[in-house]
PDB file of C-alpha atoms in Angstrom:
ATOM      1  CA  LYS V   1      26.241  10.329   8.033  1.00  0.00           C
ATOM      2  CA  GLN V   2      23.253  10.816  10.316  1.00  0.00           C
ATOM      3  CA  GLU V   3      22.006   7.470  11.554  1.00  0.00           C
ATOM      4  CA  VAL V   4      19.648   6.134  14.209  1.00  0.00           C
ATOM      5  CA  THR V   5      20.173   2.775  15.888  1.00  0.00           C
ATOM      6  CA  GLN V   6      17.851   0.833  18.184  1.00  0.00           C
ATOM      7  CA  ILE V   7      18.937  -2.029  20.385  1.00  0.00           C
ATOM      8  CA  PRO V   8      17.688  -4.641  21.039  1.00  0.00           C
ATOM      9  CA  ALA V   9      15.805  -5.580  17.871  1.00  0.00           C
ATOM     10  CA  ALA V  10      13.389  -7.676  19.912  1.00  0.00           C
ATOM     11  CA  LEU V  11      12.474  -7.946  23.565  1.00  0.00           C
ATOM     12  CA  SER V  12      10.160 -10.233  25.518  1.00  0.00           C
ATOM     13  CA  VAL V  13       9.146  -9.458  29.098  1.00  0.00           C
ATOM     14  CA  PRO V  14       6.502 -10.772  31.503  1.00  0.00           C
ATOM     15  CA  GLU V  15       3.526  -8.603  32.301  1.00  0.00           C
ATOM     16  CA  GLY V  16       4.126  -6.068  35.070  1.00  0.00           C
ATOM     17  CA  GLU V  17       7.810  -5.511  34.426  1.00  0.00           C
ATOM     18  CA  ASN V  18       9.295  -2.082  33.914  1.00  0.00           C
ATOM     19  CA  LEU V  19      11.413  -1.894  30.776  1.00  0.00           C
ATOM     20  CA  VAL V  20      13.691   0.423  28.839  1.00  0.00           C
ATOM     21  CA  LEU V  21      14.080   0.718  25.081  1.00  0.00           C
ATOM     22  CA  ASN V  22      17.222   2.326  23.724  1.00  0.00           C
ATOM     23  CA  CYS V  23      17.852   4.651  20.796  1.00  0.00           C
ATOM     24  CA  SER V  24      21.194   6.131  19.746  1.00  0.00           C
ATOM     25  CA  PHE V  25      21.992   8.700  17.074  1.00  0.00           C
ATOM     26  CA  THR V  26      25.222   9.790  15.457  1.00  0.00           C
ATOM     27  CA  ASP V  27      24.883  13.588  15.306  1.00  0.00           C
ATOM     28  CA  SER V  28      24.046  15.379  18.553  1.00  0.00           C
ATOM     29  CA  ALA V  29      22.766  18.525  16.773  1.00  0.00           C
ATOM     30  CA  ILE V  30      19.202  17.253  16.665  1.00  0.00           C
ATOM     31  CA  TYR V  31      16.074  19.382  16.374  1.00  0.00           C
ATOM     32  CA  ASN V  32      13.746  16.900  18.028  1.00  0.00           C
ATOM     33  CA  LEU V  33      13.240  13.181  18.627  1.00  0.00           C
ATOM     34  CA  GLN V  34      10.008  11.213  18.412  1.00  0.00           C
ATOM     35  CA  TRP V  35       9.030   7.823  19.724  1.00  0.00           C
ATOM     36  CA  PHE V  36       6.385   5.945  17.746  1.00  0.00           C
ATOM     37  CA  ARG V  37       4.426   2.767  18.255  1.00  0.00           C
ATOM     38  CA  GLN V  38       3.538   0.506  15.328  1.00  0.00           C
ATOM     39  CA  ASP V  39       1.129  -2.410  15.598  1.00  0.00           C
ATOM     40  CA  PRO V  40       1.418  -5.209  13.003  1.00  0.00           C
ATOM     41  CA  GLY V  41       0.082  -4.078   9.634  1.00  0.00           C
ATOM     42  CA  LYS V  42      -0.757  -0.633  10.937  1.00  0.00           C
ATOM     43  CA  GLY V  43       0.586   2.895  10.665  1.00  0.00           C
ATOM     44  CA  LEU V  44       2.642   4.796  13.211  1.00  0.00           C
ATOM     45  CA  THR V  45       1.217   6.312  16.368  1.00  0.00           C
ATOM     46  CA  SER V  46       3.228   9.118  17.902  1.00  0.00           C
ATOM     47  CA  LEU V  47       3.895   8.485  21.596  1.00  0.00           C
ATOM     48  CA  LEU V  48       6.208  11.268  22.703  1.00  0.00           C
ATOM     49  CA  LEU V  49       8.127  14.108  21.099  1.00  0.00           C
ATOM     50  CA  ILE V  50      11.155  15.635  22.828  1.00  0.00           C
ATOM     51  CA  GLN V  51      12.490  18.974  21.658  1.00  0.00           C
ATOM     52  CA  SER V  52      16.269  19.425  21.615  1.00  0.00           C
ATOM     53  CA  SER V  53      16.047  21.779  24.600  1.00  0.00           C
ATOM     54  CA  GLN V  54      14.180  19.218  26.723  1.00  0.00           C
ATOM     55  CA  ARG V  55      15.546  16.364  28.817  1.00  0.00           C
ATOM     56  CA  GLU V  56      12.409  14.251  29.089  1.00  0.00           C
ATOM     57  CA  GLN V  57       8.729  13.908  28.324  1.00  0.00           C
ATOM     58  CA  THR V  58       6.093  11.851  30.095  1.00  0.00           C
ATOM     59  CA  SER V  59       2.740  10.461  29.069  1.00  0.00           C
ATOM     60  CA  GLY V  60       0.983   8.061  31.381  1.00  0.00           C
ATOM     61  CA  ARG V  61       3.181   5.008  31.895  1.00  0.00           C
ATOM     62  CA  LEU V  62       5.674   6.217  29.298  1.00  0.00           C
ATOM     63  CA  ASN V  63       8.719   8.368  29.934  1.00  0.00           C
ATOM     64  CA  ALA V  64      11.201   9.363  27.255  1.00  0.00           C
ATOM     65  CA  SER V  65      14.566  10.900  28.079  1.00  0.00           C
ATOM     66  CA  LEU V  66      17.084  12.641  25.867  1.00  0.00           C
ATOM     67  CA  ASP V  67      20.834  13.009  26.334  1.00  0.00           C
ATOM     68  CA  LYS V  68      22.187  14.857  23.323  1.00  0.00           C
ATOM     69  CA  SER V  69      25.787  14.855  24.480  1.00  0.00           C
ATOM     70  CA  SER V  70      25.913  11.063  24.468  1.00  0.00           C
ATOM     71  CA  GLY V  71      23.598  10.722  21.472  1.00  0.00           C
ATOM     72  CA  ARG V  72      21.024   8.655  23.311  1.00  0.00           C
ATOM     73  CA  SER V  73      17.339   8.502  24.120  1.00  0.00           C
ATOM     74  CA  THR V  74      15.483   5.958  26.205  1.00  0.00           C
ATOM     75  CA  LEU V  75      11.818   5.055  26.360  1.00  0.00           C
ATOM     76  CA  TYR V  76      10.791   3.780  29.766  1.00  0.00           C
ATOM     77  CA  ILE V  77       7.575   1.773  30.043  1.00  0.00           C
ATOM     78  CA  ALA V  78       6.287   1.213  33.562  1.00  0.00           C
ATOM     79  CA  ALA V  79       4.218  -1.783  34.608  1.00  0.00           C
ATOM     80  CA  SER V  80       4.102  -3.324  31.137  1.00  0.00           C
ATOM     81  CA  GLN V  81       0.849  -4.849  29.850  1.00  0.00           C
ATOM     82  CA  PRO V  82       0.120  -7.317  27.020  1.00  0.00           C
ATOM     83  CA  GLY V  83      -1.455  -4.398  25.139  1.00  0.00           C
ATOM     84  CA  ASP V  84       1.954  -2.744  24.993  1.00  0.00           C
ATOM     85  CA  SER V  85       3.120  -5.455  22.590  1.00  0.00           C
ATOM     86  CA  ALA V  86       4.124  -3.665  19.384  1.00  0.00           C
ATOM     87  CA  THR V  87       7.156  -2.337  17.549  1.00  0.00           C
ATOM     88  CA  TYR V  88       8.593   0.871  18.965  1.00  0.00           C
ATOM     89  CA  LEU V  89      10.376   3.203  16.575  1.00  0.00           C
ATOM     90  CA  CYS V  90      12.673   6.088  17.394  1.00  0.00           C
ATOM     91  CA  ALA V  91      13.014   8.908  14.854  1.00  0.00           C
ATOM     92  CA  VAL V  92      15.298  11.925  14.844  1.00  0.00           C
ATOM     93  CA  LEU V  93      14.760  15.236  13.076  1.00  0.00           C
ATOM     94  CA  TRP V  94      17.929  17.102  12.219  1.00  0.00           C
ATOM     95  CA  GLY V  95      17.770  20.703  11.031  1.00  0.00           C
ATOM     96  CA  GLY V  96      14.201  21.666  11.865  1.00  0.00           C
ATOM     97  CA  GLY V  97      13.677  23.705   8.710  1.00  0.00           C
ATOM     98  CA  THR V  98      11.292  23.032   5.876  1.00  0.00           C
ATOM     99  CA  ALA V  99      13.624  20.531   4.219  1.00  0.00           C
ATOM    100  CA  SER V 100      14.576  18.667   7.385  1.00  0.00           C
ATOM    101  CA  LYS V 101      14.120  14.898   7.219  1.00  0.00           C
ATOM    102  CA  LEU V 102      12.954  12.438   9.873  1.00  0.00           C
ATOM    103  CA  THR V 103      15.389   9.522  10.154  1.00  0.00           C
ATOM    104  CA  PHE V 104      14.089   6.328  11.715  1.00  0.00           C
ATOM    105  CA  GLY V 105      15.727   3.485  13.550  1.00  0.00           C
ATOM    106  CA  THR V 106      14.792  -0.080  12.656  1.00  0.00           C
ATOM    107  CA  GLY V 107      12.669  -0.458  15.780  1.00  0.00           C
ATOM    108  CA  THR V 108      12.424  -2.720  18.814  1.00  0.00           C
ATOM    109  CA  ARG V 109       9.745  -5.404  18.685  1.00  0.00           C
ATOM    110  CA  LEU V 110       8.282  -5.778  22.167  1.00  0.00           C
ATOM    111  CA  GLN V 111       6.321  -8.786  23.372  1.00  0.00           C
ATOM    112  CA  VAL V 112       4.695  -8.618  26.805  1.00  0.00           C
ATOM    113  CA  THR V 113       3.633 -12.050  27.968  1.00  0.00           C
ATOM    114  CA  LEU V 114       0.994 -13.064  30.484  1.00  0.00           C
TER     115      LEU V 114
ATOM    116  CA  GLU R   1      -9.788  16.393  14.406  1.00  0.00           C
ATOM    117  CA  ALA R   2      -9.630  13.746  11.681  1.00  0.00           C
ATOM    118  CA  GLY R   3      -6.277  12.054  11.132  1.00  0.00           C
ATOM    119  CA  VAL R   4      -4.362  11.297   7.977  1.00  0.00           C
ATOM    120  CA  ALA R   5      -6.425   9.153   5.603  1.00  0.00           C
ATOM    121  CA  GLN R   6      -4.981   6.663   3.128  1.00  0.00           C
ATOM    122  CA  SER R   7      -6.466   4.281   0.608  1.00  0.00           C
ATOM    123  CA  PRO R   8      -6.447   1.514  -0.279  1.00  0.00           C
ATOM    124  CA  ARG R   9      -5.305  -0.275   2.870  1.00  0.00           C
ATOM    125  CA  TYR R  10      -4.093  -3.329   0.957  1.00  0.00           C
ATOM    126  CA  LYS R  11      -3.131  -3.969  -2.653  1.00  0.00           C
ATOM    127  CA  ILE R  12      -1.828  -7.059  -4.398  1.00  0.00           C
ATOM    128  CA  ILE R  13      -0.514  -6.753  -7.948  1.00  0.00           C
ATOM    129  CA  GLU R  14       1.759  -8.634 -10.306  1.00  0.00           C
ATOM    130  CA  LYS R  15       5.157  -7.295 -11.280  1.00  0.00           C
ATOM    131  CA  ARG R  16       5.154  -4.820 -14.156  1.00  0.00           C
ATOM    132  CA  GLN R  17       1.635  -3.684 -13.279  1.00  0.00           C
ATOM    133  CA  SER R  18       0.812  -0.150 -12.133  1.00  0.00           C
ATOM    134  CA  VAL R  19      -0.592   0.940  -8.802  1.00  0.00           C
ATOM    135  CA  ALA R  20      -1.630   4.220  -7.176  1.00  0.00           C
ATOM    136  CA  PHE R  21      -2.060   5.240  -3.559  1.00  0.00           C
ATOM    137  CA  TRP R  22      -4.030   8.171  -2.201  1.00  0.00           C
ATOM    138  CA  CYS R  23      -3.479  10.304   0.894  1.00  0.00           C
ATOM    139  CA  ASN R  24      -5.514  13.069   2.521  1.00  0.00           C
ATOM    140  CA  PRO R  25      -3.527  14.908   5.226  1.00  0.00           C
ATOM    141  CA  ILE R  26      -4.808  16.531   8.392  1.00  0.00           C
ATOM    142  CA  SER R  27      -6.744  19.676   7.531  1.00  0.00           C
ATOM    143  CA  GLY R  28      -4.514  22.730   7.504  1.00  0.00           C
ATOM    144  CA  HIS R  29      -1.227  20.840   7.323  1.00  0.00           C
ATOM    145  CA  ALA R  30       0.931  22.327   4.608  1.00  0.00           C
ATOM    146  CA  THR R  31       3.557  19.583   4.505  1.00  0.00           C
ATOM    147  CA  LEU R  32       2.937  16.035   3.306  1.00  0.00           C
ATOM    148  CA  TYR R  33       5.350  13.114   3.253  1.00  0.00           C
ATOM    149  CA  TRP R  34       5.376   9.708   1.585  1.00  0.00           C
ATOM    150  CA  TYR R  35       7.463   6.978   3.206  1.00  0.00           C
ATOM    151  CA  GLN R  36       8.302   3.422   2.176  1.00  0.00           C
ATOM    152  CA  GLN R  37       8.673   0.845   4.934  1.00  0.00           C
ATOM    153  CA  ILE R  38      10.120  -2.512   3.963  1.00  0.00           C
ATOM    154  CA  LEU R  39       9.481  -5.374   6.374  1.00  0.00           C
ATOM    155  CA  GLY R  40      11.851  -5.240   9.337  1.00  0.00           C
ATOM    156  CA  GLN R  41      13.095  -1.746   8.562  1.00  0.00           C
ATOM    157  CA  GLY R  42      12.228   1.780   9.613  1.00  0.00           C
ATOM    158  CA  PRO R  43      10.312   4.037   7.215  1.00  0.00           C
ATOM    159  CA  LYS R  44      12.349   5.749   4.507  1.00  0.00           C
ATOM    160  CA  LEU R  45      11.298   9.111   3.098  1.00  0.00           C
ATOM    161  CA  LEU R  46      10.387   9.011  -0.593  1.00  0.00           C
ATOM    162  CA  ILE R  47       9.099  12.531  -1.169  1.00  0.00           C
ATOM    163  CA  GLN R  48       8.137  15.629   0.786  1.00  0.00           C
ATOM    164  CA  PHE R  49       5.715  18.320  -0.377  1.00  0.00           C
ATOM    165  CA  GLN R  50       5.072  21.746   1.079  1.00  0.00           C
ATOM    166  CA  ASN R  51       1.734  22.880  -0.267  1.00  0.00           C
ATOM    167  CA  ASN R  52       1.928  21.779  -3.933  1.00  0.00           C
ATOM    168  CA  GLY R  53       5.703  22.091  -4.275  1.00  0.00           C
ATOM    169  CA  VAL R  54       8.318  19.353  -3.892  1.00  0.00           C
ATOM    170  CA  VAL R  55      10.789  19.974  -1.073  1.00  0.00           C
ATOM    171  CA  ASP R  56      12.757  16.718  -1.225  1.00  0.00           C
ATOM    172  CA  ASP R  57      12.482  13.815  -3.658  1.00  0.00           C
ATOM    173  CA  SER R  58      16.101  12.711  -3.519  1.00  0.00           C
ATOM    174  CA  GLN R  59      15.213   9.119  -2.534  1.00  0.00           C
ATOM    175  CA  LEU R  60      12.327   8.666  -4.950  1.00  0.00           C
ATOM    176  CA  PRO R  61      13.132   6.144  -7.739  1.00  0.00           C
ATOM    177  CA  LYS R  62      11.980   8.498 -10.457  1.00  0.00           C
ATOM    178  CA  ASP R  63      12.188   5.924 -13.243  1.00  0.00           C
ATOM    179  CA  ARG R  64       9.156   4.153 -11.800  1.00  0.00           C
ATOM    180  CA  PHE R  65       7.724   6.251  -8.966  1.00  0.00           C
ATOM    181  CA  SER R  66       5.840   9.510  -9.302  1.00  0.00           C
ATOM    182  CA  ALA R  67       3.858  11.646  -6.888  1.00  0.00           C
ATOM    183  CA  GLU R  68       1.743  14.740  -7.106  1.00  0.00           C
ATOM    184  CA  ARG R  69      -0.116  17.109  -4.850  1.00  0.00           C
ATOM    185  CA  LEU R  70      -1.786  19.359  -7.379  1.00  0.00           C
ATOM    186  CA  LYS R  71      -4.026  21.468  -5.149  1.00  0.00           C
ATOM    187  CA  GLY R  72      -1.820  21.410  -2.104  1.00  0.00           C
ATOM    188  CA  VAL R  73      -4.163  19.131  -0.170  1.00  0.00           C
ATOM    189  CA  ASP R  74      -4.438  15.429  -1.039  1.00  0.00           C
ATOM    190  CA  SER R  75      -1.727  13.515  -2.843  1.00  0.00           C
ATOM    191  CA  THR R  76      -1.248  10.426  -4.980  1.00  0.00           C
ATOM    192  CA  LEU R  77       1.804   8.183  -5.245  1.00  0.00           C
ATOM    193  CA  LYS R  78       2.128   5.988  -8.325  1.00  0.00           C
ATOM    194  CA  ILE R  79       4.383   3.076  -9.200  1.00  0.00           C
ATOM    195  CA  GLN R  80       4.696   2.111 -12.856  1.00  0.00           C
ATOM    196  CA  PRO R  81       5.848  -0.576 -13.485  1.00  0.00           C
ATOM    197  CA  ALA R  82       6.063  -2.324 -10.121  1.00  0.00           C
ATOM    198  CA  LYS R  83       8.941  -4.623  -9.170  1.00  0.00           C
ATOM    199  CA  LEU R  84       9.069  -7.379  -6.568  1.00  0.00           C
ATOM    200  CA  GLU R  85      11.255  -5.204  -4.316  1.00  0.00           C
ATOM    201  CA  ASP R  86       8.500  -2.568  -4.143  1.00  0.00           C
ATOM    202  CA  SER R  87       6.580  -4.804  -1.748  1.00  0.00           C
ATOM    203  CA  ALA R  88       6.321  -2.684   1.377  1.00  0.00           C
ATOM    204  CA  VAL R  89       4.012  -0.525   3.451  1.00  0.00           C
ATOM    205  CA  TYR R  90       3.591   2.963   2.036  1.00  0.00           C
ATOM    206  CA  LEU R  91       2.975   5.521   4.735  1.00  0.00           C
ATOM    207  CA  CYS R  92       1.701   9.044   4.346  1.00  0.00           C
ATOM    208  CA  ALA R  93       2.325  11.681   7.012  1.00  0.00           C
ATOM    209  CA  SER R  94       1.520  15.339   7.422  1.00  0.00           C
ATOM    210  CA  SER R  95       2.931  18.184   9.476  1.00  0.00           C
ATOM    211  CA  PRO R  96       1.992  21.792  10.189  1.00  0.00           C
ATOM    212  CA  VAL R  97       5.412  22.976   8.940  1.00  0.00           C
ATOM    213  CA  GLY R  98       4.753  25.832   6.516  1.00  0.00           C
ATOM    214  CA  SER R  99       1.189  26.340   7.737  1.00  0.00           C
ATOM    215  CA  GLY R 100      -0.163  29.581   9.140  1.00  0.00           C
ATOM    216  CA  SER R 101      -0.498  27.939  12.536  1.00  0.00           C
ATOM    217  CA  TYR R 102       3.023  26.557  12.508  1.00  0.00           C
ATOM    218  CA  ARG R 103       5.249  27.354  15.455  1.00  0.00           C
ATOM    219  CA  PRO R 104       8.979  26.877  14.814  1.00  0.00           C
ATOM    220  CA  SER R 105       9.360  25.037  18.094  1.00  0.00           C
ATOM    221  CA  TYR R 106       6.786  22.462  17.073  1.00  0.00           C
ATOM    222  CA  ASN R 107       7.617  20.106  14.209  1.00  0.00           C
ATOM    223  CA  GLU R 108       5.756  16.834  14.590  1.00  0.00           C
ATOM    224  CA  GLN R 109       4.652  14.400  11.910  1.00  0.00           C
ATOM    225  CA  PHE R 110       1.336  12.533  12.046  1.00  0.00           C
ATOM    226  CA  PHE R 111       1.019   9.272  10.165  1.00  0.00           C
ATOM    227  CA  GLY R 112      -1.815   7.544   8.361  1.00  0.00           C
ATOM    228  CA  PRO R 113      -2.606   3.801   8.602  1.00  0.00           C
ATOM    229  CA  GLY R 114      -0.517   2.950   5.559  1.00  0.00           C
ATOM    230  CA  THR R 115      -1.078   0.890   2.416  1.00  0.00           C
ATOM    231  CA  ARG R 116       0.413  -2.582   2.332  1.00  0.00           C
ATOM    232  CA  LEU R 117       1.565  -3.416  -1.200  1.00  0.00           C
ATOM    233  CA  THR R 118       2.409  -6.954  -2.263  1.00  0.00           C
ATOM    234  CA  VAL R 119       4.000  -7.426  -5.664  1.00  0.00           C
ATOM    235  CA  LEU R 120       3.892 -11.026  -6.962  1.00  0.00           C
TER     236      LEU R 120
END
């Protein structure tokens, strides 16, 4: 069964810290992996998408890495800010064809404190 | 470029009532998805359309849920009758998969703001 797991479920860090969020998946034959941000009561905002042939993607203070052989992805946030407080979701697409399905983890709820 | 639009943003109903949600995808996106997100969980796919055809509805509770995308653009999701366990956020997403501009190496989903449903 293809599953996505995110640990920890919640994380609290002081402002300015660098932090890493973890995502693991059971089947290494992925098509791509996306990291999303979700603010309370809101929809999902796509942060980074990594194709299966890529090792990492960067956007501003965010860096996502992908290691298919170990079934892991990490989202690195540099110099965290209170505005980064949100739930971060990892989602994996297996197959890539028309009928492929995005499978989500349960998310990591991040709190950045002053 | 306008994003995915959804309405209403919030809905409160009593159990056994009916409710409908509307979604307008990003212009030109052939594929549309409806997800259900229960509090504390990741989104779960309910149904996927490509143009006006259903690609996957294997996780849609068909005894009470229905969805349509008649003209291949906007879509409605209906629940009739609602149960307490239907309380969730309903998310709509769209993707260029199946569109003329689609590149096989690019398969990204874009999400709307969601509709928060509370069933009392």
